[in-house]
Short mmCIF file of C-alpha atoms (C1' of nucleotides) in Angstrom, two decimals:
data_model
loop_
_atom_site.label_atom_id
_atom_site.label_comp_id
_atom_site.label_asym_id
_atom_site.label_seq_id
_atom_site.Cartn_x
_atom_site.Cartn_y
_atom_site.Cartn_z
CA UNK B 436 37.72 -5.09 25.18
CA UNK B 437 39.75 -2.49 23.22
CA UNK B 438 38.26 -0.40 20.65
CA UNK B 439 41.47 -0.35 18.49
CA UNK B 440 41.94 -4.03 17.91
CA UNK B 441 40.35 -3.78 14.94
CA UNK B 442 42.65 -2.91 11.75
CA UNK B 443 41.69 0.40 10.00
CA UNK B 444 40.99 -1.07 6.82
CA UNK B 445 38.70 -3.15 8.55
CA UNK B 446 37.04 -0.40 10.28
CA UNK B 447 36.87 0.65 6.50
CA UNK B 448 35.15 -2.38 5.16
CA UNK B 449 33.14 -1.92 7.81
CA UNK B 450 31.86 1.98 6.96
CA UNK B 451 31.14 0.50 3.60
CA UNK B 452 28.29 -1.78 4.43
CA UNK B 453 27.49 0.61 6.30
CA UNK B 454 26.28 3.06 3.80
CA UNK B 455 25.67 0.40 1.53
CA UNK B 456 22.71 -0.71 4.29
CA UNK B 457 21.90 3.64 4.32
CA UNK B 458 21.58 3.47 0.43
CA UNK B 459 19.53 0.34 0.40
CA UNK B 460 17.56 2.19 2.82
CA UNK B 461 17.16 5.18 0.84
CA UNK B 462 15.94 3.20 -2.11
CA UNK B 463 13.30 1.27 -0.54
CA UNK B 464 12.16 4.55 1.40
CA UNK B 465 12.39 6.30 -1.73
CA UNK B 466 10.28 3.21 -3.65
CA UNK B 467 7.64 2.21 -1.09
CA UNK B 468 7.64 5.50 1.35
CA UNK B 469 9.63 6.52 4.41
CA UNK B 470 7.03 5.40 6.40
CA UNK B 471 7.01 1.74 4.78
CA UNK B 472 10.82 0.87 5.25
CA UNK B 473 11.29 -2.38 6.98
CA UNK B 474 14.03 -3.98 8.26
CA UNK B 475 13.86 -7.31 5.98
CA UNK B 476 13.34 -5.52 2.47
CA UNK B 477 16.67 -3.58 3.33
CA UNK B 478 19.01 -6.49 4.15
CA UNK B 479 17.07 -8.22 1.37
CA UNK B 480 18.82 -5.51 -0.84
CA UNK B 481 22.33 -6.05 0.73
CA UNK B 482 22.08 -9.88 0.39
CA UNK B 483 21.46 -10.26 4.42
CA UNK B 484 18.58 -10.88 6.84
CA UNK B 485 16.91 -8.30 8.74
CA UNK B 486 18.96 -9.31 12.00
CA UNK B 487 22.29 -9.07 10.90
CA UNK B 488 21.28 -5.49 10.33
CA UNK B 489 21.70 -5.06 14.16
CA UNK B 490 25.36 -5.53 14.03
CA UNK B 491 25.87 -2.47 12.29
CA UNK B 492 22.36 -0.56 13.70
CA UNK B 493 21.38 -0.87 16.88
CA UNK B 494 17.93 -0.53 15.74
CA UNK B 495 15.65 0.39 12.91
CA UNK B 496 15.65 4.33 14.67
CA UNK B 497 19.30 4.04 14.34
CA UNK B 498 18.81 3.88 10.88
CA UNK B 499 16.32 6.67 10.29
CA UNK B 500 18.71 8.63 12.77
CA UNK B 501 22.09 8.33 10.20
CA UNK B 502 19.50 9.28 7.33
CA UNK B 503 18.46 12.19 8.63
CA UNK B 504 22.33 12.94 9.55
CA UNK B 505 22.92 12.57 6.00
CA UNK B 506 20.40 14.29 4.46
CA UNK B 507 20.83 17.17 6.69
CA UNK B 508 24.74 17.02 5.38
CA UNK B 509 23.69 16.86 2.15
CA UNK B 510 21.79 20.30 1.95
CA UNK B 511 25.05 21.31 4.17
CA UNK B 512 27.17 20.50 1.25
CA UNK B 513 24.94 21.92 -1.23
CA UNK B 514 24.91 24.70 0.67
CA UNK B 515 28.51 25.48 1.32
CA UNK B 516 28.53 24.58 -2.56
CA UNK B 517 26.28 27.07 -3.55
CA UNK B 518 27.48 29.58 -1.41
CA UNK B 519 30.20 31.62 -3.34
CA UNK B 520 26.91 32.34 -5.94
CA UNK B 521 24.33 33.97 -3.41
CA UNK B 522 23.77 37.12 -5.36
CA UNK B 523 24.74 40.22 -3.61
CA UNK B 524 21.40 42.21 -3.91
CA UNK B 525 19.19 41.43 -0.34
CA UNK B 526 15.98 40.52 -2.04
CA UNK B 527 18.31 38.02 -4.93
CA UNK B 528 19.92 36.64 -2.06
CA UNK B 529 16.66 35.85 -0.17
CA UNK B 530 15.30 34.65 -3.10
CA UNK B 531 17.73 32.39 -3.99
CA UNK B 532 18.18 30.83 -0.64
CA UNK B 533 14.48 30.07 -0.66
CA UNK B 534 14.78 28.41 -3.62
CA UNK B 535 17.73 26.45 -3.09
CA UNK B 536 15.91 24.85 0.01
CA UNK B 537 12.50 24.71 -1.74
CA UNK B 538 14.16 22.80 -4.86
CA UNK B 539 15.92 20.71 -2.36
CA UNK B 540 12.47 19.56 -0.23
CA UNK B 541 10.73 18.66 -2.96
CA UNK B 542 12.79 16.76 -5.15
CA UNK B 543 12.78 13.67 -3.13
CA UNK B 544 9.39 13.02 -0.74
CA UNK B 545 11.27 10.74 1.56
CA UNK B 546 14.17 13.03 2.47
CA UNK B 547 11.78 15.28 2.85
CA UNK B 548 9.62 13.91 5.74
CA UNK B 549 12.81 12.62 7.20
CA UNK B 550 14.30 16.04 7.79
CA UNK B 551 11.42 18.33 8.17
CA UNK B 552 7.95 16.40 8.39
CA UNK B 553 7.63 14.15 11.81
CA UNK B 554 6.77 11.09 10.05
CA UNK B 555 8.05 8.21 11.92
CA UNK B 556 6.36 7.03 15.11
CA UNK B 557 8.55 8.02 18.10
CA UNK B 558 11.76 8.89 15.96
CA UNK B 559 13.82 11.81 17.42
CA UNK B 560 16.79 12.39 15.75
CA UNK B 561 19.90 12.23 18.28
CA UNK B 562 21.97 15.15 19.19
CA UNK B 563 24.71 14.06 16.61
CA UNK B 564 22.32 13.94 14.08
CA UNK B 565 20.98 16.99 14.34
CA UNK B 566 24.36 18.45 14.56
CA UNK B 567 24.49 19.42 10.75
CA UNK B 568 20.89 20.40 10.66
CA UNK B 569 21.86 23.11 13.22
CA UNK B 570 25.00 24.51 11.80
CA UNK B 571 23.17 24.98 8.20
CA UNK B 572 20.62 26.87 10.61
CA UNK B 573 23.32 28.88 11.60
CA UNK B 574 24.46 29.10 8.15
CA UNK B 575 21.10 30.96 6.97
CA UNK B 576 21.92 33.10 10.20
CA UNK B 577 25.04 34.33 9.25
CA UNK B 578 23.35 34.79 5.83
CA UNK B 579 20.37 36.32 7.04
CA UNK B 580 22.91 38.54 8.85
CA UNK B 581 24.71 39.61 5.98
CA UNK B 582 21.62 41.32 4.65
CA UNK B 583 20.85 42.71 7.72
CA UNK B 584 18.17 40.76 9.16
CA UNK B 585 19.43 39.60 12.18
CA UNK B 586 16.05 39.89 14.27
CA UNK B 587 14.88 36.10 15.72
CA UNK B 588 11.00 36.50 14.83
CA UNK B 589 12.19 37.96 11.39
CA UNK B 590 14.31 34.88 10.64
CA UNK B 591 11.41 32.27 12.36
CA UNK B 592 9.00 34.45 9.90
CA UNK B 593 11.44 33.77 6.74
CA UNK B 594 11.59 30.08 7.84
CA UNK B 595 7.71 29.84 8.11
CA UNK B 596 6.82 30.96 4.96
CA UNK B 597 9.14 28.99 3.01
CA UNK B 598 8.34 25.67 4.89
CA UNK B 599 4.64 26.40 4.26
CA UNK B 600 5.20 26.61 0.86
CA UNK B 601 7.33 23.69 0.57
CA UNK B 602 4.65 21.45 2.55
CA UNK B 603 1.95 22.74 0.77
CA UNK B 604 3.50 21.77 -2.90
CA UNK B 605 4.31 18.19 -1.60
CA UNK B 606 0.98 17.86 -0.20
CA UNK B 607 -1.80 19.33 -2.90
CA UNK B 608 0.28 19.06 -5.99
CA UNK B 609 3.22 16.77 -5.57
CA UNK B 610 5.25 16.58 -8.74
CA UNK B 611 3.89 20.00 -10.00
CA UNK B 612 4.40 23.73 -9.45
CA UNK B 613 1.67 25.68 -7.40
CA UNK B 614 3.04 26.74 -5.00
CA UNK B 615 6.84 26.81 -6.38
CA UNK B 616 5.44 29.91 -8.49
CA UNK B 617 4.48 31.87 -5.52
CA UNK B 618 8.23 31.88 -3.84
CA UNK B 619 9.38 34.79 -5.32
CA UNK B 620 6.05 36.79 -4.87
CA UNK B 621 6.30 35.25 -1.68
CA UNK B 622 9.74 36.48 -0.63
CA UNK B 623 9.06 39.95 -2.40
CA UNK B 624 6.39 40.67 -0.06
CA UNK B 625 8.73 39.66 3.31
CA UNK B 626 11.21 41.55 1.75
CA UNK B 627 8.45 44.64 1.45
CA UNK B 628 8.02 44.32 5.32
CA UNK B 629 10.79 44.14 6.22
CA UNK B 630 12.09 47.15 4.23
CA UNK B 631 14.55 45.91 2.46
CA UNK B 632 15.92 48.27 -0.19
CA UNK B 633 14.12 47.49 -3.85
CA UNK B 634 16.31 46.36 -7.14
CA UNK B 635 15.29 49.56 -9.07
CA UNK B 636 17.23 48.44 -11.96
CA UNK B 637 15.57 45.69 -13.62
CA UNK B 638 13.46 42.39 -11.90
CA UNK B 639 15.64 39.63 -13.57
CA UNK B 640 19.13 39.82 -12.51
CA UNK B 641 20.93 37.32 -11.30
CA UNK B 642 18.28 35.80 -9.27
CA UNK B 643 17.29 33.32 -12.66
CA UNK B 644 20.95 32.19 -12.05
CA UNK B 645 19.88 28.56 -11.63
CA UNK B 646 16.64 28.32 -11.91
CA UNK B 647 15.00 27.43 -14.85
CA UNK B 648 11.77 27.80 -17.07
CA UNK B 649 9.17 28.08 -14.26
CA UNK U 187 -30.16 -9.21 2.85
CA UNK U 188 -32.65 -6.21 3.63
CA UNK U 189 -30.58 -3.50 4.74
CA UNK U 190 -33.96 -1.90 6.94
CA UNK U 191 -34.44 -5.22 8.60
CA UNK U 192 -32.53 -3.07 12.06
CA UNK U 193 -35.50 -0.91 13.42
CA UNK U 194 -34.42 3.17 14.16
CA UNK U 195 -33.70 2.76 17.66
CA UNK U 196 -31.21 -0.47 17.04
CA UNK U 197 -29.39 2.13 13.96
CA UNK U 198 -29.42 4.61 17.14
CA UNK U 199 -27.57 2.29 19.49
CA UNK U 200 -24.76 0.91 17.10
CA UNK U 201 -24.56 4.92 16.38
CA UNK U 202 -23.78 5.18 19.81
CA UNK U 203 -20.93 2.41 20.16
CA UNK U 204 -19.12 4.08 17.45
CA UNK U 205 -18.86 7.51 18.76
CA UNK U 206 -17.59 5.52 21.86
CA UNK U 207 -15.65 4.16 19.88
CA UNK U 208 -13.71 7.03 17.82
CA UNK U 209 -14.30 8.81 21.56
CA UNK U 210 -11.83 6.33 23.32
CA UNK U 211 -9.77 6.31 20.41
CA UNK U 212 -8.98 10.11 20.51
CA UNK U 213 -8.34 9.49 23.67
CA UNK U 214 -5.72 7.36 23.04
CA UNK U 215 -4.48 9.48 19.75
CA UNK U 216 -4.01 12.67 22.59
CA UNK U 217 -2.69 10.41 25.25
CA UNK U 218 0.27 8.27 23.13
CA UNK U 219 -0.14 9.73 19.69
CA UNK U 220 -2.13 9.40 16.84
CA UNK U 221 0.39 6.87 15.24
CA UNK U 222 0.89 5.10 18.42
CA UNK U 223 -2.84 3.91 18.53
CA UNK U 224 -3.63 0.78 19.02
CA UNK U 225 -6.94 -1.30 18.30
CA UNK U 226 -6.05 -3.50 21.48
CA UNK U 227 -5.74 -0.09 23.86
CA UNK U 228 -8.80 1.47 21.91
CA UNK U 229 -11.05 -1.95 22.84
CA UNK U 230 -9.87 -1.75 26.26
CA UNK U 231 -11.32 1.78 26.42
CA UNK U 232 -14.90 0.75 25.46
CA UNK U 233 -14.64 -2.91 27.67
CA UNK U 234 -14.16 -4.79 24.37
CA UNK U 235 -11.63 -6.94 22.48
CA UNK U 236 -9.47 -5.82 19.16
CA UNK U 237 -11.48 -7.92 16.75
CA UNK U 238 -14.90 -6.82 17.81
CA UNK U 239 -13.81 -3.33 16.29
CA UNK U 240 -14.63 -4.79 13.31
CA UNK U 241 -18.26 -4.99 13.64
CA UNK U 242 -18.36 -1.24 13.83
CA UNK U 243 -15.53 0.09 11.52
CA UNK U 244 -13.50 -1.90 8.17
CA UNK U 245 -10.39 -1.73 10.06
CA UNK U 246 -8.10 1.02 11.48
CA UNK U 247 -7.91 3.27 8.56
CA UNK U 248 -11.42 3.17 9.04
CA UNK U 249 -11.35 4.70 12.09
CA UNK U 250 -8.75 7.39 11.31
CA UNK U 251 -10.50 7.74 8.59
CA UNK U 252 -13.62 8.94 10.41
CA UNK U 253 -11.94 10.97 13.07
CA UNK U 254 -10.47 12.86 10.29
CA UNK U 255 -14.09 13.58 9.28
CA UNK U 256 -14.53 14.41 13.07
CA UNK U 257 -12.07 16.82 13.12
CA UNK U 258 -12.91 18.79 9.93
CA UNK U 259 -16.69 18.64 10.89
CA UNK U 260 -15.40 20.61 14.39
CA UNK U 261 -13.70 22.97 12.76
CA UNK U 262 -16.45 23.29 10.13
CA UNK U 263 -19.34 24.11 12.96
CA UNK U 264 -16.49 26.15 14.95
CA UNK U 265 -15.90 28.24 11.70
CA UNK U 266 -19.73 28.26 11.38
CA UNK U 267 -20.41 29.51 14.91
CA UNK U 268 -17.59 32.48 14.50
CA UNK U 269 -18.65 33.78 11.09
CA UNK U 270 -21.08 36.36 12.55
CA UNK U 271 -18.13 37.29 14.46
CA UNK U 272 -15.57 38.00 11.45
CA UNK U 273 -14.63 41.23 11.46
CA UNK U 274 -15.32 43.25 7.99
CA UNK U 275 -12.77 45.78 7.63
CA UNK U 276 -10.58 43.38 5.33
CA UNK U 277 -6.89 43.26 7.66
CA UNK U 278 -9.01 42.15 10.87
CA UNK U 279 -10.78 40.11 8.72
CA UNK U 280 -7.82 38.19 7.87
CA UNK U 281 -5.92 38.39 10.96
CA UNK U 282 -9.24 37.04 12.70
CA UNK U 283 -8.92 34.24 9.98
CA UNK U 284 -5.96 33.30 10.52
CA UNK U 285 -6.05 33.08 14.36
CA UNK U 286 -9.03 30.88 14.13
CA UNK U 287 -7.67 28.43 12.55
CA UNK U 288 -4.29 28.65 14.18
CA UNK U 289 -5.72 28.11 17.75
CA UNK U 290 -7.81 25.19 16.82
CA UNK U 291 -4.60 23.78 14.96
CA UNK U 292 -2.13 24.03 17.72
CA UNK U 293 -5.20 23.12 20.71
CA UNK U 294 -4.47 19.38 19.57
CA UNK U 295 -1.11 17.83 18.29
CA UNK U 296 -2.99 14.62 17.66
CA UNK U 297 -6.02 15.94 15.74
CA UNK U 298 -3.92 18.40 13.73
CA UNK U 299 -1.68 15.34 12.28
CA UNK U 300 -4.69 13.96 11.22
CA UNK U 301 -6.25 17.19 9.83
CA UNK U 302 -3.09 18.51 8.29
CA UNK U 303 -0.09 15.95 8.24
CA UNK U 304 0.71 13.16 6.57
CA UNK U 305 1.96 10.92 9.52
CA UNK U 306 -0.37 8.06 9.14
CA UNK U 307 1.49 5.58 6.78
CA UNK U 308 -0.68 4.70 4.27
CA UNK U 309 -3.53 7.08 5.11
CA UNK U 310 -5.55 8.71 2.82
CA UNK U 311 -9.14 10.47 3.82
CA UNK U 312 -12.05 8.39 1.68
CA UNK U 313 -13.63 11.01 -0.39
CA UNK U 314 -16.74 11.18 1.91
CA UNK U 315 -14.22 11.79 5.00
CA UNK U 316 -12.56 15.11 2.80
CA UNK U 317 -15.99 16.38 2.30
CA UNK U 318 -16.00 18.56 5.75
CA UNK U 319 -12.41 19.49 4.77
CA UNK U 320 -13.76 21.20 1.01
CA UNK U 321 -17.05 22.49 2.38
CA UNK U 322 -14.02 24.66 4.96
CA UNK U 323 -12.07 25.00 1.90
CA UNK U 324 -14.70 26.51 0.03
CA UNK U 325 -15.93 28.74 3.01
CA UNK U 326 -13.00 30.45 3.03
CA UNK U 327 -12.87 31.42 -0.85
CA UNK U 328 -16.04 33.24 -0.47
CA UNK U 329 -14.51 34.85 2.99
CA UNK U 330 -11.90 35.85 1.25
CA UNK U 331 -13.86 36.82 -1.84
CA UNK U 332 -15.99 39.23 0.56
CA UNK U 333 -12.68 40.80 1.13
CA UNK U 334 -11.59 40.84 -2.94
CA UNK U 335 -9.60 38.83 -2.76
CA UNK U 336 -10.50 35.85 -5.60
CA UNK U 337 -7.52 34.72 -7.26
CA UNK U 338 -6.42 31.37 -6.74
CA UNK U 339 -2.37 32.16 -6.18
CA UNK U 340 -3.15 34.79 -3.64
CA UNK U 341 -5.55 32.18 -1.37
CA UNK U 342 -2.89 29.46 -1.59
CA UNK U 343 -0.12 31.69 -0.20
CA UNK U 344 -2.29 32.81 2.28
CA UNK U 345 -2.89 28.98 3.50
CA UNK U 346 0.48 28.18 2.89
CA UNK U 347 1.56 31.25 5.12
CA UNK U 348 -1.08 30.56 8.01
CA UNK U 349 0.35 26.45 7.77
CA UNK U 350 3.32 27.34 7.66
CA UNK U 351 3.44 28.78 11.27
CA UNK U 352 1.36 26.14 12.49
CA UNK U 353 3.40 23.56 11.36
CA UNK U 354 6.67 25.89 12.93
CA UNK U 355 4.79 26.60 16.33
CA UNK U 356 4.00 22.68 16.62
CA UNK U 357 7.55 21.73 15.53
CA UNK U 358 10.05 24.01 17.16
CA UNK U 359 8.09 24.87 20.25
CA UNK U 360 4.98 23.30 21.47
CA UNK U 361 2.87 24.46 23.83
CA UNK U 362 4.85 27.59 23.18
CA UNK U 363 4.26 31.14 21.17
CA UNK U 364 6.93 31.92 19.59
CA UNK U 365 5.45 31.85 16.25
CA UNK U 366 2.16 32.61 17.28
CA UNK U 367 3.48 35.79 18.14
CA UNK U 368 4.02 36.29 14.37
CA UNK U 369 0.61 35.61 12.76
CA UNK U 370 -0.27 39.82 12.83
CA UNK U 371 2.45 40.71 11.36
CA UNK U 372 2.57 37.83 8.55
CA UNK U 373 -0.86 39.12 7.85
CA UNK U 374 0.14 42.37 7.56
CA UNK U 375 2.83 41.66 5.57
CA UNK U 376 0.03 39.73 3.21
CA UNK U 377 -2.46 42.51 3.38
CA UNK U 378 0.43 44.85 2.34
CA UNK U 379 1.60 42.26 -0.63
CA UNK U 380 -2.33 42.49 -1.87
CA UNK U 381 -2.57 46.31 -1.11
CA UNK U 382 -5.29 45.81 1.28
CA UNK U 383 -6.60 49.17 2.52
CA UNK U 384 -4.69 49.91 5.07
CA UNK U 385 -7.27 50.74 8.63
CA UNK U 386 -5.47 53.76 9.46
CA UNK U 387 -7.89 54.49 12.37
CA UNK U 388 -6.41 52.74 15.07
CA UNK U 389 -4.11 49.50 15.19
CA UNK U 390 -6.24 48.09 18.03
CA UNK U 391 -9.69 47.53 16.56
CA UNK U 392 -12.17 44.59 16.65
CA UNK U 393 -9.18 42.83 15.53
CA UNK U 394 -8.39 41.78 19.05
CA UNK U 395 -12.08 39.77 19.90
CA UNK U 396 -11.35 36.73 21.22
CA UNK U 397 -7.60 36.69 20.85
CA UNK U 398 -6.38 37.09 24.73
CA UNK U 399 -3.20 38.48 26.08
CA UNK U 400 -0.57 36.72 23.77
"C1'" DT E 1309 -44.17 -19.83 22.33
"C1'" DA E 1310 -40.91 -22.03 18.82
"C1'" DG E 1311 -37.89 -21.20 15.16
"C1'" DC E 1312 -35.27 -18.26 12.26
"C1'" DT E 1313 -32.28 -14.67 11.27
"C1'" DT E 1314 -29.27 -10.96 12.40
"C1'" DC E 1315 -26.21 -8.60 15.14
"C1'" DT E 1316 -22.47 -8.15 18.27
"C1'" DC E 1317 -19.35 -9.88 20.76
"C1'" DC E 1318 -15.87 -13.55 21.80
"C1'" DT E 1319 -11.50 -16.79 21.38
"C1'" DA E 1320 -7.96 -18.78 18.16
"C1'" DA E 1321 -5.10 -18.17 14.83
"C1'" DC E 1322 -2.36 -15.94 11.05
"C1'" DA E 1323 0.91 -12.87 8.83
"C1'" DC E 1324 4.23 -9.77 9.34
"C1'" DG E 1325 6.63 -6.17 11.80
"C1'" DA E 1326 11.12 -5.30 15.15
"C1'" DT E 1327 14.06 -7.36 18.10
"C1'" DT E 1328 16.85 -10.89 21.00
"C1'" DA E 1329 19.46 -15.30 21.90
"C1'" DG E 1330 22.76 -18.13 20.64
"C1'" DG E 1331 25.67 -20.45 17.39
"C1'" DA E 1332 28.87 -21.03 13.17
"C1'" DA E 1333 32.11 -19.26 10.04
"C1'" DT E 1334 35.71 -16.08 8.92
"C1'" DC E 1335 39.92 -13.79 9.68
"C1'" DG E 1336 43.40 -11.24 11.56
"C1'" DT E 1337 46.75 -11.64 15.59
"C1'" DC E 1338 49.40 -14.04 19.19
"C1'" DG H 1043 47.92 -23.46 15.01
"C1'" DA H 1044 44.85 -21.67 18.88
"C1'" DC H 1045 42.39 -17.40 20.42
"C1'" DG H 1046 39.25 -13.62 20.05
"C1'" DA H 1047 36.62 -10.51 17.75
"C1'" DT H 1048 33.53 -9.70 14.01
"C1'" DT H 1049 29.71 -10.71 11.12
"C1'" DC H 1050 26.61 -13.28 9.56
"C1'" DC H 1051 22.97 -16.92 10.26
"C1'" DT H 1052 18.56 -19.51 12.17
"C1'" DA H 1053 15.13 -19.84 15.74
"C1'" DA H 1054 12.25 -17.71 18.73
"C1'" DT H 1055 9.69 -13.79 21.23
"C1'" DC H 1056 6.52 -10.16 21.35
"C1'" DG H 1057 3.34 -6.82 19.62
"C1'" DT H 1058 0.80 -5.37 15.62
"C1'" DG H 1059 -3.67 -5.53 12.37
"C1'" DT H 1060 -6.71 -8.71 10.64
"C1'" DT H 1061 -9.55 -13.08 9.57
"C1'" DA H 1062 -12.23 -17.39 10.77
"C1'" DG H 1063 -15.63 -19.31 13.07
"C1'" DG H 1064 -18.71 -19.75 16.86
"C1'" DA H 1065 -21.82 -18.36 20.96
"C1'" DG H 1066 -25.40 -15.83 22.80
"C1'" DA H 1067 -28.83 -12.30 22.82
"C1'" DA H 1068 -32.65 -10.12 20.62
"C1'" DG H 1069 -35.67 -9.25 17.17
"C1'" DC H 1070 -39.25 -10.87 13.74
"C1'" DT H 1071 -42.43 -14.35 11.97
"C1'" DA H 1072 -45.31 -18.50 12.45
#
DNA sequence: TAGCTTCTCCTAACACGATTAGGAATCGTC
DNA sequence: GACGATTCCTAATCGTGTTAGGAGAAGCTA
């Protein structure tokens, strides 16, 4: 009946299947869509059968639920990564969050729909899930902040416009760059409305930091 | 093997069964959720069995597939109906654009999935089902030509900005208006981008037709 | 009217999902 | 060395979409 009976390195072993069964996931979401995941191809990939699955999941949601945990963490980590090189200047900054996100949506479809796109039938991510996915909200709050936009509808407006972008390039031109070329003109112009002091100096400073030939 | 062998009024009737048909299954779609449908409930609806579906459509893709032609088609003749109505000073032009299409987005969770999400696995509108969708498509290029504006970057970030609110208002707070609330001012903020002539008259124009207290 | 074809519906059955029940092996711990 | 928990298995259930094959009605042709 006691939780502890078990030995920590088993509780180790244990965790390791664990993600082993999250990566196998991953890879057949990533292969034959989020969407088309089932149960058997996974434990197929982890040398098991689909019901032994349920002694480390209590159900296929379970699953979806710690991949959307961890992809939420991910863009947490890249995030707190990333966060010591947020240019200074407001409309750099802006810029540069938007395309950290952006570049993070689309390079993998499956995350994607998982943490943003209500693919899957009936799956709501649990409270602990969407733990991380909240604090990296609050993250881009404090960010936000730091620039001086601290207004709700300003931040909901920021949050819009990048999304729309991001859905837009996944669904009319997956794989290619419409709609990646129109973030910075994008957050130029909510920058112009909101009145956010203009870069005088010269339009490519440190904003190129990390992005590349686009 | 003659095709004509059916005389008009027999074409007429099996006409008939399948708008019953996609009828009962939007009803179902709106009731559980368009992934949630079943062929079983959908039968049920019209006093039939699963597999006698199948006389009227190839199989269930079939049937999204024509209620996504349903849906375009309604917003195609709702478009139609309203475009006497569009304003012609250019920013009440837009804003009246954008309103339209937001309202008949976020009137129906079910019919925008199937309009503007990818949540059917699988799923892909038959060319003949995406005509509708174009012909709307197409519509609003010369709308937005009659307001200059023509190039191609400047029409997708105005449907990216429009979806992306959508998408946020259905996601983050249904049946709500929190980002409804922002459509004016992300069309300002678009009109401004394009340097739209600003209507310096009055703020409260024709704009405000058929939008209501919001 | 008889015979035929066609159309539309039915019941059975299949394949393949997730999930549950119940048992065998493994492996620490007493 | 026996016990108990853990982790895997096979077998079976239930709900999907879909196919096979047949029954009955209704039309057209003689």
């Amino acid at each position: 009946m006691l939780g502890e009976a078990t030995t920590s390195w088993q509780a180790k072993r244990r965790e390791g299947t664990r993600q082993e069964i999250l990566s196998a996931a991953w890879a057949v979401a990533r292969q034959h869509g989020l969407a088309a995941l089932t149960l058997r191809e996974v434990a197929a990939r982890v040398g098991m059968r689909a019901p032994s699955l349920y002694s480390h999941f209590d159900s296929k949601h379970a699953i979806y639920d710690a991949m959307f945990e961890q992809a939420w963490s991910e863009y947490e980590e890249l995030a707190r990564e990333s966060d010591a090189t947020v240019p200074a200047e407001p409309r750099a900054a802006l810029r540069y969050l938007a395309w950290r996100f952006f570049d993070f949506s689309v390079a993998d479809l499956a995350r994607h729909q998982l943490m943003n796109v209500r693919t899957i039938p009936d799956f709501t991510p649990s409270a602990g899930s969407y733990a991380p996915a909240v604090r990296v909200l609050d993250a881009l709050h404090v960010r936000l902040a730091a620039i001086g936009i601290t207004d709700g509808a300003d931040i909901d407006l920021f949050v819009a416009l990048v999304g729309g972008l991001i859905d837009h390039q996944w669904a009319n031109d997956p794989g290619g760059t419409r709609w990646a070329r129109l973030i910075d003109r994008a957050v130029d112009m909510y920058a112009d409305a909101l009145h956010l002091p203009r870069s005088d100096i010269s339009s490519s400073d440190e904003s190129a930091t990390d992005q590349e030939e686009r």
